[in-house]
Amino acid sequence: MSLKIHLNRCKGCGICVAFCPKQVLAVSEVEKVEIVDESKCIKCGQCELRCPDYAIFVEK
Amino acid sequence: MSMEELIDQYFRPGRLPHIWCPGCGHGVVTGCIVKAVDKLALSKDEVAVVSGIGCSSRASGYLDFNTVHSAHGRALPVATGIKLADPKLTVIVVTGDGDATAIGGNHLIHAARRNIDMTVVLYNNSIYGMTGGQYSPMTPVHAKATTAPYGTIERDFNVAELVKAAGATFVARSTSFHAQMTTDLIAKGIAHKGFSLIEVVSACPTSYGRQNKMGGPADMMKWQRDHGVPMVAYEKLSAEDKLIKFPIGLLYEVTDAQEYTEAYEALIAAAKGGK
């Protein structure tokens, strides 16, 4: 597991989804971030850097 | 320290999720403050965070430093009192475009004029978000607001030029997209001895973006990416481009100006006749 998500903090704004260069993430029906395909993650950290809610972190 | 550890260390426990709307840039900016404090290896007790009123000013409630959530526009006078009482403290003022330039506009120019050693982080979301989207002195001219349904006819403040003219000795601008630059500039502003102001262009998708058809939160962040241009590159832009884009980075710095609390200490020493 390299992505850690705090669902209680996520507001489903979609910023992480838009800035992820590898389409790893999506916003679910309940307006929370979800992982679509973690195997594509290159740990670039864009999601963590841009998330305004401290809801997603890349574990090194 | 990882970002997650920084949040655990510098945020008050049990306060997240924060109050800011989905996609609001303020969370990013507050994260940058924490990263800057960590970068300078300051202890929580050495730092005082003072805020006024507004969306941005809620940050003081989340941050686990010495904090004051003061009255509207009055963060700077409260911060001035704190700094004079204990000049060793690192004082950070968290304010918004309306709080700093309208309600607290007079305090802003006079704190800058005195060159008192503190760092103002001005979260500029171009609107009064909390109260429902009224235009502020920093809402771009012609932009729509609930109080300007046909677009505001008032020309907006360039706060960087304003505080520079008033006497600030460190002036910078960044955006919530340029997060690493924001962290860097806040750290430099804190390290700078004198009045520092870092304007951070943030996004208000709820009250500003919607009225001005700027798209969703990610679109507003991309707008910042495409419109904030480093100073050197900005100067080379055509006159047309200069009107729609804005310079970011360190805009102005003076290091040899008299700092206010030092001048005050010197005055006390002189009045005591060296005793």
Coordinates of C-alpha atoms in Angstrom, one line a residue:
Chain A
M1 CA 0.0 0.0 0.0
S2 CA 1.7 3.2 -1.1
L3 CA -1.4 5.5 -1.0
K4 CA -3.0 6.4 2.3
I5 CA -6.4 8.0 2.3
H6 CA -8.3 9.6 5.1
L7 CA -11.9 9.3 3.8
N8 CA -13.3 11.3 6.7
R9 CA -11.3 14.3 5.5
C10 CA -12.0 13.9 1.7
K11 CA -14.6 16.2 0.3
G12 CA -14.5 14.8 -3.2
C13 CA -13.3 18.0 -4.9
G14 CA -11.5 16.0 -7.6
I15 CA -8.2 17.9 -7.6
C16 CA -6.1 14.8 -6.9
V17 CA -7.9 13.0 -9.8
A18 CA -7.3 15.9 -12.2
F19 CA -3.6 16.2 -11.4
C20 CA -2.7 12.5 -11.2
P21 CA -0.6 11.8 -14.3
K22 CA -1.4 8.1 -14.3
Q23 CA -5.2 7.9 -13.7
V24 CA -4.8 6.1 -10.5
L25 CA -7.7 7.9 -8.7
A26 CA -11.4 8.7 -9.2
V27 CA -14.2 10.3 -7.3
S28 CA -16.7 7.7 -6.2
E29 CA -20.5 7.9 -6.2
V30 CA -20.5 9.1 -2.6
E31 CA -18.1 11.9 -3.6
K32 CA -15.0 10.5 -2.0
V33 CA -11.7 9.7 -3.6
E34 CA -11.1 6.1 -4.5
I35 CA -8.2 4.1 -5.9
V36 CA -8.9 2.7 -9.4
D37 CA -5.5 1.1 -10.1
E38 CA -2.8 1.5 -7.6
S39 CA -0.3 -0.5 -9.8
K40 CA -0.1 2.5 -12.1
C41 CA 1.0 4.8 -9.2
I42 CA 4.5 6.3 -9.7
K43 CA 4.5 8.0 -6.3
C44 CA 5.0 11.4 -7.8
G45 CA 3.2 13.0 -4.9
Q46 CA 1.0 15.4 -6.9
C47 CA -2.1 14.2 -5.1
E48 CA -0.6 14.8 -1.7
L49 CA 0.9 18.2 -2.7
R50 CA -2.4 19.5 -4.2
C51 CA -5.0 18.0 -1.8
P52 CA -6.5 20.9 0.2
D53 CA -7.9 18.5 2.8
Y54 CA -4.8 16.5 3.9
A55 CA -6.8 13.4 2.9
I56 CA -4.3 11.6 0.7
F57 CA -0.6 10.8 1.4
V58 CA 2.0 8.9 -0.5
E59 CA 3.9 6.6 1.8
K60 CA 7.5 6.4 0.9
Chain B
M1 CA 9.1 14.7 8.2
S2 CA 6.4 13.5 5.9
M3 CA 3.4 15.7 5.2
E4 CA 1.1 13.4 7.2
E5 CA 3.5 13.6 10.2
L6 CA 3.6 17.4 9.9
I7 CA -0.2 17.6 10.0
D8 CA -0.2 15.4 13.1
Q9 CA 2.5 17.5 14.8
Y10 CA 1.3 21.0 13.9
F11 CA -2.4 20.7 13.8
R12 CA -4.6 20.6 16.9
P13 CA -5.8 17.0 17.3
G14 CA -9.3 16.1 16.3
R15 CA -10.0 19.3 14.3
L16 CA -10.0 17.7 10.8
P17 CA -11.9 17.7 8.4
H18 CA -11.6 21.5 8.3
I19 CA -14.5 23.9 7.6
W20 CA -13.3 25.0 4.1
C21 CA -15.4 24.0 1.1
P22 CA -14.5 21.2 -1.4
G23 CA -11.6 22.4 -3.5
C24 CA -10.9 25.6 -1.5
G25 CA -7.2 26.4 -1.8
H26 CA -6.9 27.5 1.8
G27 CA -6.0 24.0 3.0
V28 CA -3.0 24.0 0.7
V29 CA -1.8 27.4 1.9
T30 CA -2.2 26.4 5.6
G31 CA -0.2 23.2 4.8
C32 CA 2.5 25.5 3.3
I33 CA 2.7 27.5 6.6
V34 CA 3.3 24.3 8.5
K35 CA 6.0 23.1 6.1
A36 CA 7.7 26.5 6.3
V37 CA 7.7 26.5 10.1
D38 CA 9.1 22.9 10.0
K39 CA 11.8 24.0 7.5
L40 CA 13.0 26.6 9.9
A41 CA 12.9 24.1 12.8
L42 CA 10.9 26.5 15.0
S43 CA 9.3 25.0 18.0
K44 CA 5.5 25.5 18.5
D45 CA 6.1 27.7 21.5
E46 CA 8.2 30.1 19.5
V47 CA 5.5 30.8 17.0
A48 CA 2.4 33.0 17.4
V49 CA -0.3 32.9 14.7
V50 CA -2.8 35.7 14.6
S51 CA -5.8 35.9 12.3
G52 CA -8.7 38.2 11.7
I53 CA -12.1 37.1 10.4
G54 CA -13.0 35.3 7.3
C55 CA -12.5 31.9 5.6
S56 CA -8.7 32.3 5.8
S57 CA -8.7 33.3 9.4
R58 CA -10.1 30.0 10.5
A59 CA -6.6 28.6 10.0
S60 CA -5.6 29.8 13.5
G61 CA -8.1 27.4 15.0
Y62 CA -6.5 24.4 13.4
L63 CA -2.8 25.3 14.0
D64 CA -1.3 24.2 17.3
F65 CA 0.8 27.2 18.0
N66 CA 0.1 30.2 20.3
T67 CA -2.9 31.5 18.4
V68 CA -5.4 34.4 18.5
H69 CA -8.5 34.5 16.3
S70 CA -9.0 38.2 16.6
A71 CA -11.6 40.7 15.3
H72 CA -12.3 41.5 11.7
G73 CA -9.4 43.4 10.1
R74 CA -7.6 43.6 13.5
A75 CA -5.1 40.8 13.2
L76 CA -2.2 43.2 12.6
P77 CA -2.8 45.4 15.7
V78 CA -3.1 42.3 17.9
A79 CA 0.1 40.8 16.3
T80 CA 1.9 44.2 16.8
G81 CA 1.0 44.0 20.5
I82 CA 2.3 40.4 20.8
K83 CA 5.5 41.3 18.9
L84 CA 6.2 44.3 21.1
A85 CA 5.5 42.4 24.3
D86 CA 7.9 39.6 23.3
P87 CA 10.1 40.4 20.2
K88 CA 11.6 36.9 20.4
L89 CA 8.4 35.4 19.1
T90 CA 7.9 34.5 15.4
V91 CA 4.7 36.2 14.6
I92 CA 2.7 35.0 11.6
V93 CA -0.5 36.8 10.5
V94 CA -3.1 34.9 8.6
T95 CA -5.6 37.1 6.8
G96 CA -7.7 37.3 3.6
D97 CA -8.1 39.8 0.8
G98 CA -11.1 41.5 2.4
D99 CA -9.8 41.2 6.0
A100 CA -6.4 42.7 5.2
T101 CA -7.3 45.4 2.5
A102 CA -10.8 46.5 3.4
I103 CA -11.7 46.2 7.0
G104 CA -8.0 46.2 8.1
G105 CA -6.7 48.3 5.3
N106 CA -5.4 51.0 7.5
H107 CA -3.7 48.6 9.9
L108 CA -2.0 47.0 6.9
I109 CA -0.4 50.1 5.6
H110 CA 0.8 51.2 9.0
A111 CA 2.2 47.9 10.0
A112 CA 4.1 47.9 6.7
R113 CA 5.2 51.5 7.3
R114 CA 6.6 50.6 10.7
N115 CA 8.5 47.6 9.3
I116 CA 7.6 45.6 12.3
D117 CA 9.1 42.1 12.1
M118 CA 6.2 39.8 11.3
T119 CA 5.0 37.7 8.3
V120 CA 1.6 38.2 6.8
V121 CA 0.3 35.4 4.7
L122 CA -2.6 36.9 2.7
Y123 CA -4.9 34.2 1.4
N124 CA -6.3 35.9 -1.7
N125 CA -9.5 34.2 -2.9
S126 CA -10.7 37.4 -4.6
I127 CA -14.0 37.4 -2.7
Y128 CA -15.8 37.4 0.7
G129 CA -16.4 33.7 0.7
M130 CA -17.8 33.1 4.2
T131 CA -20.5 35.8 3.9
G132 CA -21.7 34.7 0.5
G133 CA -19.6 36.0 -2.3
Q134 CA -19.6 39.8 -2.0
Y135 CA -16.7 41.6 -3.9
S136 CA -13.7 42.7 -1.9
P137 CA -11.1 45.4 -2.8
M138 CA -9.1 42.6 -4.4
T139 CA -11.8 41.2 -6.6
P140 CA -10.6 41.8 -10.2
V141 CA -12.4 44.6 -11.9
H142 CA -15.3 43.4 -14.0
A143 CA -15.5 40.1 -12.1
K144 CA -19.0 39.1 -10.8
A145 CA -20.0 38.9 -7.2
T146 CA -23.3 38.7 -5.4
T147 CA -23.0 42.4 -4.8
A148 CA -21.9 43.0 -8.4
P149 CA -24.2 40.8 -10.6
Y150 CA -23.1 42.7 -13.7
G151 CA -19.4 42.7 -12.7
T152 CA -17.7 45.0 -10.3
I153 CA -16.8 48.4 -11.7
E154 CA -14.2 49.0 -8.9
R155 CA -10.6 48.7 -9.7
D156 CA -8.8 46.2 -7.6
F157 CA -5.8 46.7 -5.2
N158 CA -2.5 45.3 -6.2
V159 CA -1.6 44.5 -2.5
A160 CA 2.1 43.8 -3.3
E161 CA 2.5 47.3 -4.7
L162 CA 0.4 48.7 -1.9
V163 CA 2.5 47.3 0.9
K164 CA 5.8 48.0 -0.9
A165 CA 4.8 51.7 -1.2
A166 CA 3.8 51.7 2.4
G167 CA 7.2 50.5 3.5
A168 CA 7.1 46.7 3.7
T169 CA 10.6 45.2 3.3
F170 CA 9.7 41.7 1.9
V171 CA 7.0 41.3 -0.6
A172 CA 6.1 38.1 -2.5
R173 CA 3.3 36.5 -4.4
S174 CA 2.5 32.8 -5.1
T175 CA -0.6 30.6 -5.6
S176 CA -2.1 27.5 -4.1
F177 CA -1.0 25.7 -7.2
H178 CA 2.7 26.7 -6.7
A179 CA 2.7 25.0 -3.3
Q180 CA 6.5 24.5 -3.1
M181 CA 7.2 28.1 -4.0
T182 CA 4.6 29.2 -1.4
T183 CA 6.4 27.2 1.3
D184 CA 9.7 28.6 0.3
L185 CA 8.5 32.2 0.2
I186 CA 6.8 31.9 3.6
A187 CA 10.0 30.4 5.1
K188 CA 12.0 33.3 3.6
G189 CA 9.5 35.8 4.8
I190 CA 9.7 34.4 8.4
A191 CA 13.5 34.5 8.2
H192 CA 13.4 38.1 7.0
K193 CA 13.8 40.7 9.7
G194 CA 11.0 43.2 9.1
F195 CA 7.5 43.3 7.7
S196 CA 7.0 40.5 5.2
L197 CA 3.9 40.0 3.1
I198 CA 3.2 36.9 1.0
E199 CA 0.1 37.1 -1.1
V200 CA -1.1 33.6 -2.0
V201 CA -3.7 33.5 -4.8
S202 CA -6.1 30.8 -3.5
A203 CA -9.2 29.4 -5.1
C204 CA -12.8 29.9 -4.0
P205 CA -14.8 27.5 -6.2
T206 CA -18.0 28.0 -4.2
S207 CA -18.4 31.8 -4.1
Y208 CA -16.0 33.1 -6.8
G209 CA -15.5 30.4 -9.3
R210 CA -19.2 29.5 -9.7
Q211 CA -20.2 33.2 -10.3
N212 CA -17.4 33.7 -12.7
K213 CA -17.7 30.5 -14.6
M214 CA -14.2 29.3 -13.8
G215 CA -15.1 25.6 -13.7
G216 CA -14.5 23.3 -10.8
P217 CA -11.7 23.2 -8.2
A218 CA -9.2 21.5 -10.5
D219 CA -9.9 24.1 -13.3
M220 CA -9.3 26.9 -10.9
M221 CA -6.0 25.4 -9.8
K222 CA -5.0 25.0 -13.5
W223 CA -5.9 28.6 -14.0
Q224 CA -3.4 29.6 -11.3
R225 CA -0.8 27.4 -13.0
D226 CA -1.4 29.1 -16.3
H227 CA -1.6 32.7 -15.1
G228 CA 1.0 33.0 -12.3
V229 CA 4.3 33.7 -14.1
P230 CA 7.8 33.9 -12.4
M231 CA 8.9 37.6 -12.2
V232 CA 11.7 37.2 -14.8
A233 CA 9.5 35.6 -17.4
Y234 CA 6.6 38.0 -16.6
E235 CA 8.8 41.0 -17.5
K236 CA 9.3 39.6 -21.0
L237 CA 5.6 39.1 -21.6
S238 CA 3.7 41.3 -24.1
A239 CA 1.7 44.2 -22.7
E240 CA -1.5 42.2 -23.6
D241 CA -0.4 39.1 -21.6
K242 CA 0.7 41.3 -18.7
L243 CA -2.9 42.4 -18.2
I244 CA -4.2 38.8 -17.9
K245 CA -1.3 37.2 -16.0
F246 CA 0.4 38.1 -12.8
P247 CA 4.0 37.9 -11.5
I248 CA 4.9 35.4 -8.8
G249 CA 8.0 34.8 -6.6
L250 CA 9.9 37.3 -4.5
L251 CA 8.9 40.7 -5.8
Y252 CA 10.8 43.0 -3.5
E253 CA 13.2 42.8 -0.6
V254 CA 15.2 45.4 1.4
T255 CA 17.5 44.2 4.2
D256 CA 18.9 47.4 5.6
A257 CA 15.8 49.1 6.9
Q258 CA 15.2 49.8 10.6
E259 CA 13.0 47.2 12.2
Y260 CA 10.4 48.5 14.6
T261 CA 10.9 46.4 17.8
E262 CA 14.7 47.0 17.5
A263 CA 14.1 50.7 17.2
Y264 CA 11.8 50.5 20.3
E265 CA 14.4 48.6 22.3
A266 CA 17.1 51.1 21.4
L267 CA 14.8 54.0 22.4
I268 CA 14.2 52.4 25.8
A269 CA 17.9 51.9 26.3
A270 CA 18.6 55.5 25.3
A271 CA 15.8 56.9 27.6
K272 CA 17.2 55.0 30.5
G273 CA 20.5 56.7 29.8
G274 CA 22.4 53.5 29.4
K275 CA 21.5 52.3 33.0

